[in-house]
Short mmCIF file of C-alpha atoms and ligand atoms in Angstrom, two decimals:
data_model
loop_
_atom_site.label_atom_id
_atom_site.label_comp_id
_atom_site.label_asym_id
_atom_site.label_seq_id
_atom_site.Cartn_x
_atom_site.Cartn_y
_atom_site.Cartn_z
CA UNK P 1 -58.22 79.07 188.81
CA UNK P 2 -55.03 77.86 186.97
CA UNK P 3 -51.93 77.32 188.80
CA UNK P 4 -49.47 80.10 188.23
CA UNK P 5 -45.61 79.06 187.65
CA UNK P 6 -43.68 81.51 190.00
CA UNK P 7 -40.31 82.29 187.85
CA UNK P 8 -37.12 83.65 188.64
CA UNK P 9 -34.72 85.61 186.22
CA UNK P 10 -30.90 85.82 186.46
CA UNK P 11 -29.14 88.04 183.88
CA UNK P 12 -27.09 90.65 184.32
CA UNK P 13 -27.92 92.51 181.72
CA UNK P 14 -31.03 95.08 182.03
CA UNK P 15 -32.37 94.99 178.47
CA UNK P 16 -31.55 90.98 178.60
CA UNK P 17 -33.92 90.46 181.55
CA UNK P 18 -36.74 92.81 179.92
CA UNK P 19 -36.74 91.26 176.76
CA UNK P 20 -37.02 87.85 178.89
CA UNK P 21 -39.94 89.25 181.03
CA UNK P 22 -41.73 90.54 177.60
CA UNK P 23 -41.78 87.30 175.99
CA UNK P 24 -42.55 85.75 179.24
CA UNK P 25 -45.88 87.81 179.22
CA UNK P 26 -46.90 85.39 176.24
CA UNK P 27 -46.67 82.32 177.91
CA UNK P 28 -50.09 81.60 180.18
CA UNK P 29 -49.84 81.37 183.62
CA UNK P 30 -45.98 82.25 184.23
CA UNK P 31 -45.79 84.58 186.81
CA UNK P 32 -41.93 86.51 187.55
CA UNK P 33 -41.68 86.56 191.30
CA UNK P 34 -38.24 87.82 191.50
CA UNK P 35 -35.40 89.57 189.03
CA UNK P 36 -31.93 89.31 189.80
CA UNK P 37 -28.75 90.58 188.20
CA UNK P 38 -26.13 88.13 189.73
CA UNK P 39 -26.64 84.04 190.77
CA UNK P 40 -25.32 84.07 194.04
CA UNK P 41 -27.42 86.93 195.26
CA UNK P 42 -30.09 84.58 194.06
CA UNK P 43 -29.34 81.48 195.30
CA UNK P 44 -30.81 82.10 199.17
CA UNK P 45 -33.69 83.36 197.54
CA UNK P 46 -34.79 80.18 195.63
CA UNK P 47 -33.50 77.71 198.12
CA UNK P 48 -36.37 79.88 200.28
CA UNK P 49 -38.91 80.31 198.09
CA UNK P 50 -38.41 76.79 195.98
CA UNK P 51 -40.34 78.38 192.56
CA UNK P 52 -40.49 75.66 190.33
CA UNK P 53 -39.24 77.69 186.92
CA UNK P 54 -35.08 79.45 187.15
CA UNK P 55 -33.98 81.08 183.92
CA UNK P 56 -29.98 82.34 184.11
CA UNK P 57 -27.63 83.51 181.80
CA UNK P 58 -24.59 81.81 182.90
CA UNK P 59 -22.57 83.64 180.13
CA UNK P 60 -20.51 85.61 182.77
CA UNK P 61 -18.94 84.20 186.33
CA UNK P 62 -20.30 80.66 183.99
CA UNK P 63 -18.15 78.39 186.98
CA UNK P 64 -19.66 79.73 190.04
CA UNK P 65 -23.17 79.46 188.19
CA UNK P 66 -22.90 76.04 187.11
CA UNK P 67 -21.80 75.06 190.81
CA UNK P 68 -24.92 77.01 192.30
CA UNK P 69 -27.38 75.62 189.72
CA UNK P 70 -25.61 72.31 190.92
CA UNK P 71 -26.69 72.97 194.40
CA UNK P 72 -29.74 74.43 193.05
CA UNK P 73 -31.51 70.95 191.87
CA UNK P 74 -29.90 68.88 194.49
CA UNK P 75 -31.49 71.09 197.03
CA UNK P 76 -34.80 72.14 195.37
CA UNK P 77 -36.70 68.96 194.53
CA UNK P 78 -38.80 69.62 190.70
CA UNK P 79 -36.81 72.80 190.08
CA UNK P 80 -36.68 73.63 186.26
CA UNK P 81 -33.68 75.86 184.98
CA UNK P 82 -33.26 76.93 181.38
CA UNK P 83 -29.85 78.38 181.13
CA UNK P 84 -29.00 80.76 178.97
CA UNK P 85 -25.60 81.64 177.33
CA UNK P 86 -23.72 83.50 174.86
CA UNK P 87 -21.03 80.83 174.77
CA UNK P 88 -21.93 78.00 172.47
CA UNK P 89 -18.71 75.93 173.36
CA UNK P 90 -20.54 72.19 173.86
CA UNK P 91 -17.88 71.62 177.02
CA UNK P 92 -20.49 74.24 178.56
CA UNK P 93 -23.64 72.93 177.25
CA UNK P 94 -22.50 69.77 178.37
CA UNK P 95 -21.46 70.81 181.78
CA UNK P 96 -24.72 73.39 182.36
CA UNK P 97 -27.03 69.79 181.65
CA UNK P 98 -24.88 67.72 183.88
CA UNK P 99 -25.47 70.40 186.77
CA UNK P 100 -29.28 69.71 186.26
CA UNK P 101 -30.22 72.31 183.57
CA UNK P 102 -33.04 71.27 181.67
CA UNK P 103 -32.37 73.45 178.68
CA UNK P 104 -29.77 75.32 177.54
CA UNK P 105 -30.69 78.25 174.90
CA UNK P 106 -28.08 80.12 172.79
CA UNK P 107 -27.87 83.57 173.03
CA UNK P 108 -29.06 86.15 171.33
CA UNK P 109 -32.63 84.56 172.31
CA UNK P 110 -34.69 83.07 169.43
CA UNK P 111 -38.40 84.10 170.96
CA UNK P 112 -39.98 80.78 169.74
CA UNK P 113 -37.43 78.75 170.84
CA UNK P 114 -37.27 80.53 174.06
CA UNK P 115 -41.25 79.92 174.56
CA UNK P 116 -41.10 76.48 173.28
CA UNK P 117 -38.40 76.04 176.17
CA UNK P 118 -40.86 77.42 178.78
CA UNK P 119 -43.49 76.14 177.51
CA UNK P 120 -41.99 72.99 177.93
CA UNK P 121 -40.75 73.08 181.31
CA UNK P 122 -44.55 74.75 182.05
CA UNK P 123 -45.80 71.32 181.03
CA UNK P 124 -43.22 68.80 182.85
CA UNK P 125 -44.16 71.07 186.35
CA UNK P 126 -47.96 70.60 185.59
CA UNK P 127 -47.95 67.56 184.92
CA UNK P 128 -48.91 67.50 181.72
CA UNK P 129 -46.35 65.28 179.83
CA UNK P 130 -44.08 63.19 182.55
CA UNK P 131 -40.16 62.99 181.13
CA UNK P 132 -40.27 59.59 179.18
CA UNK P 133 -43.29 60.57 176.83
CA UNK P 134 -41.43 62.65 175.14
CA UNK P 135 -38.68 60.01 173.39
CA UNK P 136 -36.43 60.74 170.65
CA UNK P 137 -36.03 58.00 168.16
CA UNK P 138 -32.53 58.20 165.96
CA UNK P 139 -31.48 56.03 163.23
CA UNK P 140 -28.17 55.71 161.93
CA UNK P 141 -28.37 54.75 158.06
CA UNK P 142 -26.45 54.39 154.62
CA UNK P 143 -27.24 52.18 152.05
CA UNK P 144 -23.16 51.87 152.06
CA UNK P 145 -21.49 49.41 154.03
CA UNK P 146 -18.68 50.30 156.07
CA UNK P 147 -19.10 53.81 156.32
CA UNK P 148 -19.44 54.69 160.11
CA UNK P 149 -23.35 53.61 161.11
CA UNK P 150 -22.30 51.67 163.92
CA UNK P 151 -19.35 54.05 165.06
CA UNK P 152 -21.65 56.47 165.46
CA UNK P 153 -24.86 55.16 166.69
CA UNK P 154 -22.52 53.00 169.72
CA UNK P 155 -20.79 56.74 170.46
CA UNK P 156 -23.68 59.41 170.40
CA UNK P 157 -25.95 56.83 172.22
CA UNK P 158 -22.94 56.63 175.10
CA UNK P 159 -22.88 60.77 174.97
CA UNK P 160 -26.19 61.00 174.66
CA UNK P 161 -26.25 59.06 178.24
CA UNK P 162 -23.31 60.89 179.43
CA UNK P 163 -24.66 64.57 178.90
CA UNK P 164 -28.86 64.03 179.68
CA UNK P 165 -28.48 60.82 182.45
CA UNK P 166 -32.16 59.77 181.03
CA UNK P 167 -32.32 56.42 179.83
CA UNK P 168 -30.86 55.51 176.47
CA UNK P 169 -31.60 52.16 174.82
CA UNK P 170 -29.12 51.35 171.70
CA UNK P 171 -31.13 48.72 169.36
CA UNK P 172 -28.84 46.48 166.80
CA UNK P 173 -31.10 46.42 163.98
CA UNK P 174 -28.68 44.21 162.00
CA UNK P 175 -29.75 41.02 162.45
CA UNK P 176 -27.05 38.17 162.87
CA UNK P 177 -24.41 40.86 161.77
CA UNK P 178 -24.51 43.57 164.58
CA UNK P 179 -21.34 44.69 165.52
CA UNK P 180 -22.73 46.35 168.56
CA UNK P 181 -21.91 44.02 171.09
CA UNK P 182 -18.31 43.89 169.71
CA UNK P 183 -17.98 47.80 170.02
CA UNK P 184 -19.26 47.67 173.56
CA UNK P 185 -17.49 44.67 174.53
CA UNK P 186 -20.64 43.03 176.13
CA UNK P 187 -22.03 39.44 176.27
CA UNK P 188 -25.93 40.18 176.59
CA UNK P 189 -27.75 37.28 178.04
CA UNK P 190 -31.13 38.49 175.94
CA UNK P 191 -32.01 40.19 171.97
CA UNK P 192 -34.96 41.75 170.57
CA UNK P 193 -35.87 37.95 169.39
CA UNK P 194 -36.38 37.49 172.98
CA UNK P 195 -38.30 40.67 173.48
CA UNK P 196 -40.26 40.21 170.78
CA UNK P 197 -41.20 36.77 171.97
CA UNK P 198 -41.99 38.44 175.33
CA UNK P 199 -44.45 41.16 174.56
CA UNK P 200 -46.88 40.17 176.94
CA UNK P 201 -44.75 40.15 180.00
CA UNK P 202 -43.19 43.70 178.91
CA UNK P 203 -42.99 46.61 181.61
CA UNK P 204 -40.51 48.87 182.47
CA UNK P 205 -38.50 46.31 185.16
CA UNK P 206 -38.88 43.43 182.65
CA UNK P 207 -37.06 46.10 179.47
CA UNK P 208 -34.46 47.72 182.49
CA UNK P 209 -33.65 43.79 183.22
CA UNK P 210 -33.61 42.69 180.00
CA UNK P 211 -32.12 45.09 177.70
CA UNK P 212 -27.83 44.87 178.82
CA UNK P 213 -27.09 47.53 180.86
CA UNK P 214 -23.67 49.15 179.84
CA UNK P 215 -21.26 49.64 182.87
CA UNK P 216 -23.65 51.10 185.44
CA UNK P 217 -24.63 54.13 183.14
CA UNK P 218 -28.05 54.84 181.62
CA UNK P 219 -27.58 53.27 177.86
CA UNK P 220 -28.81 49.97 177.80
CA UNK P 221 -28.23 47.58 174.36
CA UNK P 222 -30.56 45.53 173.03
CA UNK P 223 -28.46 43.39 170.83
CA UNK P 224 -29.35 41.91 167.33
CA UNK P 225 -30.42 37.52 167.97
CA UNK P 226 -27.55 35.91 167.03
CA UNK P 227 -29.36 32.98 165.15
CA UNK P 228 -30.62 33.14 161.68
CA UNK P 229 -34.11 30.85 162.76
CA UNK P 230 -34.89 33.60 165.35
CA UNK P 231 -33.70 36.77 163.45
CA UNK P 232 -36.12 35.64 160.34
CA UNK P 233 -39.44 35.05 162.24
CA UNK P 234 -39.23 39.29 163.12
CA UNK P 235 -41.60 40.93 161.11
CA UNK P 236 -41.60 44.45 160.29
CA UNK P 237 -44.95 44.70 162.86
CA UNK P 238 -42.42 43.28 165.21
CA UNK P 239 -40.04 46.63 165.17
CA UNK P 240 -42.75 48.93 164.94
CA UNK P 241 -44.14 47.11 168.43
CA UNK P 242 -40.59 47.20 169.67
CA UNK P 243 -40.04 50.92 169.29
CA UNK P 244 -43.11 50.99 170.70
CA UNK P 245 -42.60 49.64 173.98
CA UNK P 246 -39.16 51.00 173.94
CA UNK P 247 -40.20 54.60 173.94
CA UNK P 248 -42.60 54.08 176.78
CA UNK P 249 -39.45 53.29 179.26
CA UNK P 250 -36.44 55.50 177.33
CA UNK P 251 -36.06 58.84 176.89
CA UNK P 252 -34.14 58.21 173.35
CA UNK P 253 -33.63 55.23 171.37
CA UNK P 254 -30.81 54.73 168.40
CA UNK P 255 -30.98 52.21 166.30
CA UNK P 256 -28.25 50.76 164.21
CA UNK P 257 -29.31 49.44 161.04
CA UNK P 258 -28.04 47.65 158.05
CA UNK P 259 -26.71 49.12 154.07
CA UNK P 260 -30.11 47.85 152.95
CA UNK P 261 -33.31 49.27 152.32
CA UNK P 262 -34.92 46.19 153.59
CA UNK P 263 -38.71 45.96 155.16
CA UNK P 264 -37.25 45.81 158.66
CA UNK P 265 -34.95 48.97 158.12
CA UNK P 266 -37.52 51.02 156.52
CA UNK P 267 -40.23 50.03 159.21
CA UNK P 268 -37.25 51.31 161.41
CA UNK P 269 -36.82 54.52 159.92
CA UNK P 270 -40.47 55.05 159.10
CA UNK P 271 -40.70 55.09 163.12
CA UNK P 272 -37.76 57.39 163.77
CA UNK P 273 -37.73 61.34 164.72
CA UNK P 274 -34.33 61.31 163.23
CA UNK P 275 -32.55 59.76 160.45
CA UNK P 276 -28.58 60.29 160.67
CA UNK P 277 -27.69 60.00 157.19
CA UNK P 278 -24.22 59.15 157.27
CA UNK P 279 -21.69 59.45 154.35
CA UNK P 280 -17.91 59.81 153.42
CA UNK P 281 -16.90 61.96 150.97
CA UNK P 282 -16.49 60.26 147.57
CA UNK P 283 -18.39 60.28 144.71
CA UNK P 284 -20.06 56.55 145.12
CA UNK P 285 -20.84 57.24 149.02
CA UNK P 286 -22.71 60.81 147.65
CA UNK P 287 -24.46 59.09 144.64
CA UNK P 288 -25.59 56.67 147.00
CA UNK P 289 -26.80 59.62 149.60
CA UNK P 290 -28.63 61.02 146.54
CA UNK P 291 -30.66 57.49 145.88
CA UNK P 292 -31.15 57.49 149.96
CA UNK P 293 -32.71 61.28 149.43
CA UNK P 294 -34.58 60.29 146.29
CA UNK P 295 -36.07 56.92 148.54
CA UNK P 296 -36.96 59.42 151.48
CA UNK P 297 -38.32 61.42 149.32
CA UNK P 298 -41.02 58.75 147.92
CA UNK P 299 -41.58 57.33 151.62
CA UNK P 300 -42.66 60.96 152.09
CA UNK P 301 -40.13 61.98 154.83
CA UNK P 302 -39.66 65.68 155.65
CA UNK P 303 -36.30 67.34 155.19
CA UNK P 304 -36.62 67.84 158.92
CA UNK P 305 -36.28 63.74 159.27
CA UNK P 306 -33.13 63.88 157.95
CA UNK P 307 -29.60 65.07 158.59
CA UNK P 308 -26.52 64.60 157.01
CA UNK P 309 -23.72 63.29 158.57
CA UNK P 310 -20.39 63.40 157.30
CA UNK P 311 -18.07 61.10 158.40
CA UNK P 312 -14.01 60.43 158.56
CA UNK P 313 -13.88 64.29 157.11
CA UNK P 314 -10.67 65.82 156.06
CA UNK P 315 -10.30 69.40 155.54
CA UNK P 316 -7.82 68.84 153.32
CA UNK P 317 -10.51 66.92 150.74
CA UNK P 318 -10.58 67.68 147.51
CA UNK P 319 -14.38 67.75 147.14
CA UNK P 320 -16.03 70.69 149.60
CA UNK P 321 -18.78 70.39 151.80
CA UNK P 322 -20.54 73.14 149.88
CA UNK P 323 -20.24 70.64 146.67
CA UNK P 324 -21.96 67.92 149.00
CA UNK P 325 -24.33 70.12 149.61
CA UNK P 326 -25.19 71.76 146.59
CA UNK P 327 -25.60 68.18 144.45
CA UNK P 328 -27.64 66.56 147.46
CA UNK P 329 -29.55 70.23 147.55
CA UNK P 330 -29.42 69.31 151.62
CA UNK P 331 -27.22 71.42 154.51
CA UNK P 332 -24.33 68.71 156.44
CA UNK P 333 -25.88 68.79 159.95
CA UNK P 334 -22.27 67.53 161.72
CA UNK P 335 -18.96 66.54 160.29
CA UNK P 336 -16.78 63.57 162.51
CA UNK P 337 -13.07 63.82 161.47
CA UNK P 338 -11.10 61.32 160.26
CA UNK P 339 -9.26 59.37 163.01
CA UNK P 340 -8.20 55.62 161.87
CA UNK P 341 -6.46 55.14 165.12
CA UNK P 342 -8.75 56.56 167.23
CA UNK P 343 -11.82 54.51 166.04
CA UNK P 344 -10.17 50.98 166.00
CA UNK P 345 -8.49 51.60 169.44
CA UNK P 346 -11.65 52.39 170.87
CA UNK P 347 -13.37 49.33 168.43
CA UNK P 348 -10.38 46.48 169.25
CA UNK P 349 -10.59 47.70 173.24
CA UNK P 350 -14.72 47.10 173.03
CA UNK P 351 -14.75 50.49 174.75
CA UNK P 352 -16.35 53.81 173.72
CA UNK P 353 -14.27 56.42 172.31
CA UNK P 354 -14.48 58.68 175.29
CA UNK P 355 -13.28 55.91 177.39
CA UNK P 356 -10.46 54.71 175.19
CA UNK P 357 -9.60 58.30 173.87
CA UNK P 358 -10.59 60.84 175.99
CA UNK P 359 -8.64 64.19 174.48
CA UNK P 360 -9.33 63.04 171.04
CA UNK P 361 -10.90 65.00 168.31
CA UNK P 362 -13.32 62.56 167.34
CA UNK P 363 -14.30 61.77 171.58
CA UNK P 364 -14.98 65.83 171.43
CA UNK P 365 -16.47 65.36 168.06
CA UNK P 366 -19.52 62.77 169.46
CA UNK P 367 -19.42 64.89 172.58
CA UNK P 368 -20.97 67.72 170.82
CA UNK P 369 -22.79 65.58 168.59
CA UNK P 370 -24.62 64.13 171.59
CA UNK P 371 -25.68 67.79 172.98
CA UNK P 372 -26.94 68.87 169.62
CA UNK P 373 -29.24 65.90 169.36
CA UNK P 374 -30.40 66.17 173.53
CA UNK P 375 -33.43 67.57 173.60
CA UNK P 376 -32.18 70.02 176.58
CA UNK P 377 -29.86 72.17 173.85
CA UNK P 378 -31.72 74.02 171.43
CA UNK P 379 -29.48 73.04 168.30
CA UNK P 380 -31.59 75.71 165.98
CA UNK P 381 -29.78 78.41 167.50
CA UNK P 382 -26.29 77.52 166.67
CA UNK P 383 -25.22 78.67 163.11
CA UNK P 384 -22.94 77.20 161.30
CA UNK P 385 -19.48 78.71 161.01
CA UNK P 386 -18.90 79.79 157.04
CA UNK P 387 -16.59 76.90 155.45
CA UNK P 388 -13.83 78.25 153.88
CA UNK P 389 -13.44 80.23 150.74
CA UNK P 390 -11.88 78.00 147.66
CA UNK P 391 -11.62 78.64 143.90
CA UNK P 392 -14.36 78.32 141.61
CA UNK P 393 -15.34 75.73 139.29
CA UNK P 394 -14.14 72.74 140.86
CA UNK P 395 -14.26 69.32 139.32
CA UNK P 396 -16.36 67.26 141.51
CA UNK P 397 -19.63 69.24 140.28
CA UNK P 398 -18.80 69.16 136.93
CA UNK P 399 -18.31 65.30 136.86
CA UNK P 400 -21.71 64.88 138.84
CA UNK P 401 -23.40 66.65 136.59
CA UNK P 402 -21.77 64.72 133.58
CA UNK P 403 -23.30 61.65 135.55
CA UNK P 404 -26.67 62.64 136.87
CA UNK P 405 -27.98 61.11 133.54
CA UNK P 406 -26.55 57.45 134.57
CA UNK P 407 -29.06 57.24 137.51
N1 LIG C 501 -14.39 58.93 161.75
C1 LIG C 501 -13.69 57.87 161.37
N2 LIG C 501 -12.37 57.97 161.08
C2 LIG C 501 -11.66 56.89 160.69
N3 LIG C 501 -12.17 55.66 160.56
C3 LIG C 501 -13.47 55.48 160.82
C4 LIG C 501 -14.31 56.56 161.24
N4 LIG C 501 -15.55 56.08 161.46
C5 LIG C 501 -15.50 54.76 161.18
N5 LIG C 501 -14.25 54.39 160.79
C6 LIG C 501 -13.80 53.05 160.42
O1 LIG C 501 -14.69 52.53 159.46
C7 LIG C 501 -14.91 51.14 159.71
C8 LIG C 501 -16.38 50.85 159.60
O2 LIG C 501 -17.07 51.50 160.68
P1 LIG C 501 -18.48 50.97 161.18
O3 LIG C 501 -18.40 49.53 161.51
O4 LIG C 501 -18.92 51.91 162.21
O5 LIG C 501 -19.31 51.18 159.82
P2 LIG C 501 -20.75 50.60 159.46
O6 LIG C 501 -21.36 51.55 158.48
O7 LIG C 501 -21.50 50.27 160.67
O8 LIG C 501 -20.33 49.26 158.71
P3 LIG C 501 -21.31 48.02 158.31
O9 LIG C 501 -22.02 48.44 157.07
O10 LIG C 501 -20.34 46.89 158.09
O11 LIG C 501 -22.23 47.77 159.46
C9 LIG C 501 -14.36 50.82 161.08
O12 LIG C 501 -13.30 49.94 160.95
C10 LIG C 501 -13.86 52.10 161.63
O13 LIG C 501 -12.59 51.94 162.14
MG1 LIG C 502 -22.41 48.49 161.28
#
């Protein structure tokens, strides 16, 4: 007979909890042991009865619930709670997953997403995938240089770390030229030429002792070999083996790569979930994006694969993101702001942003970046605000189209 999952509900609202019960029905062997309208009534209850599977809306009294579900998984070993809010602020997606939330689902509920979520946490509490099988693999890329790769893979790698506490390893993918180390400030005794060189000795201790740990959190940094004899004998079997390994021991890896479309970088991207395609917005960066989408295309990524970043953005541009989008014929997945000072204080320090700029916009900027791309947050939900309105017939389009011919 197959194990049933006993679940609890918390929502205050009536037709809330119904509609969660109904689509619970769908899901296999999920079985609703208990409703209730308001945590704290619930929280005896579950320290009692320990069911493996908590879904709350924390949209109202969200404090006191995010302290319960706090004392929730410190006290319950294996519980799994999928929160559920209205609010789509990241401060409180951020703070529901560093209570212990597994996921956090935006309200009004999406049914698949919502089944995908339990259906998830049905597997982790069987047994059925264990929390490091299921790695993430992002890429930062341009075929620019200079435009923000490494700003951003260092920064969302750190969040990412901050917000999920699972293992992060941040791979410098430009050989002899990774700035990496510089951002981070760190002297790493080993590099993926000595990993590489290593592969039969690999296991989780040897990767946890090799790769550098960064100040006692979970990102780790495998750095780019500093020699040009040791970064030239990696082949592009080399980086497939090395994501490889890597995703057997982290629960996300980013990778920082070069402005070329090189065999190494491809091999890289070839063996990421996620490509962050990051531009600026100027006509060369865009043209370039459009040659990146053209390459993608032919490699025979999905659309999926790949989202757009936009980075050091500036409300005030002339050119509008709906421009952007319209000539690449792709949506901008995030926008970073434009923050000179920020960025080089946090680059010349060899500190994150967060540490070296903690109320900035671009710290709250990678912040949310980092919960939309943790696979606790259900970034599908969250629609994009409208951009605003602006007059017709703007330049920018017109002179693209006057050069799509040049390609
Ligand atoms: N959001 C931003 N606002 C302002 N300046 C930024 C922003 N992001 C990056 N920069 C600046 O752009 C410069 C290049 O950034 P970074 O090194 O991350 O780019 P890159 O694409 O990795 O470059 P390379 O191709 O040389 O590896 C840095 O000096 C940084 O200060
Ligand atoms: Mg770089």
């Amino acid at each position: 007979m197959a194990i049933k999952i006993d679940t609890v509900i918390i929502d205050s609202e009536e037709t809330s909890r119904e509609l969660i019960a109904n689509y619970l029905e769908t899901v296999d062997d999920v079985n609703i042991i208990q409703q209730f309208k308001d945590i704290l009534a619930a929280q005896d209850y579950i320290i009692e009865n320990r069911p493996p599977l908590v879904i709350v809306d924390i949209t109202k009294k969200t404090n006191i619930s995010l302290d319960v579900i706090s004392k929730l998984t410190t006290l319950v070993k294996n519980i799994k709670i999928i929160v559920l809010s209205y609010e789509t602020e990241s401060d409180i997606v951020i703070k529901a997953l560093r209570a212990g939330a597994r996921e956090f689902l935006v309200k009004p509920l999406i049914e698949k997403d919502f089944i995908a979520a339990v259906q998830k946490m049905k597997d982790l509490i069987l047994g059925n995938i264990n929390d490091t099988t299921k790695c993430k693999v992002i890429t930062t890329f341009s075929n620019k240089g200079g435009i923000g790769k490494t700003s951003i893979a260092v920064n969302l790698a750190m969040e990412i770390a901050n917000i999920t506490k699972e293992k992060v390893a941040l791979v410098d993918l430009n050989m002899q030229m990774g700035d990496i180390t510089t951002f981070l400030n760190l002297d790493p005794s080993f590099d993926t030429s000595y990993v590489i060189n290593n592969l039969d000795r690999i296991d989780e201790t040897f990767l946890l002792t090799t790769l550098e740990q960064y100040n006692k959190t979970s990102l780790y940094v495998l750095a780019d070999p500093p020699d040009i004899e040791q970064a030239e004998i990696i082949t592009s079997e080399d980086i497939t083996t090395l994501i490889n390994i890597l995703r057997n021991v982290f629960s996300y890896i980013v990778i920082d790569t070069t402005s070329s479309f090189d065999a190494k970088t491809i091999t890289a991207l070839d063996n990421s979930d996620l490509i962050l395609l990051v531009s600026i917005i100027n006509l060369p960066s865009i043209r370039n994006c459009q040659r990146c989408f053209d390459l993608f295309k032919k490699l025979g990524y999905s659309k999926d694969k790949i989202k757009l970043i936009i980075n050091r953005y500036m409300e005030a541009d002339d050119i509008k993101i709906e421009d952007v989008e319209e000539v690449l014929d792709h949506k901008v997945f995030f926008k970073i702001p434009n923050n000179y000072y920020t960025i080089i204080n946090s680059i010349n320090k060899g500190i994150p942003i967060c540490d070296a700029s903690p109320n900035s916009n671009i710290c709250k900027s990678f912040k949310q970046l980092g919960a939309l791309l943790s696979d606790n947050y259900s970034y599908n939900n969250k629609t994009s605000k409208p951009q605003n309105q602006r007059e017709q017939g703007f330049k920018f389009l017109n002179l693209f189209n006057r050069n799509k011919g040049d390609n």
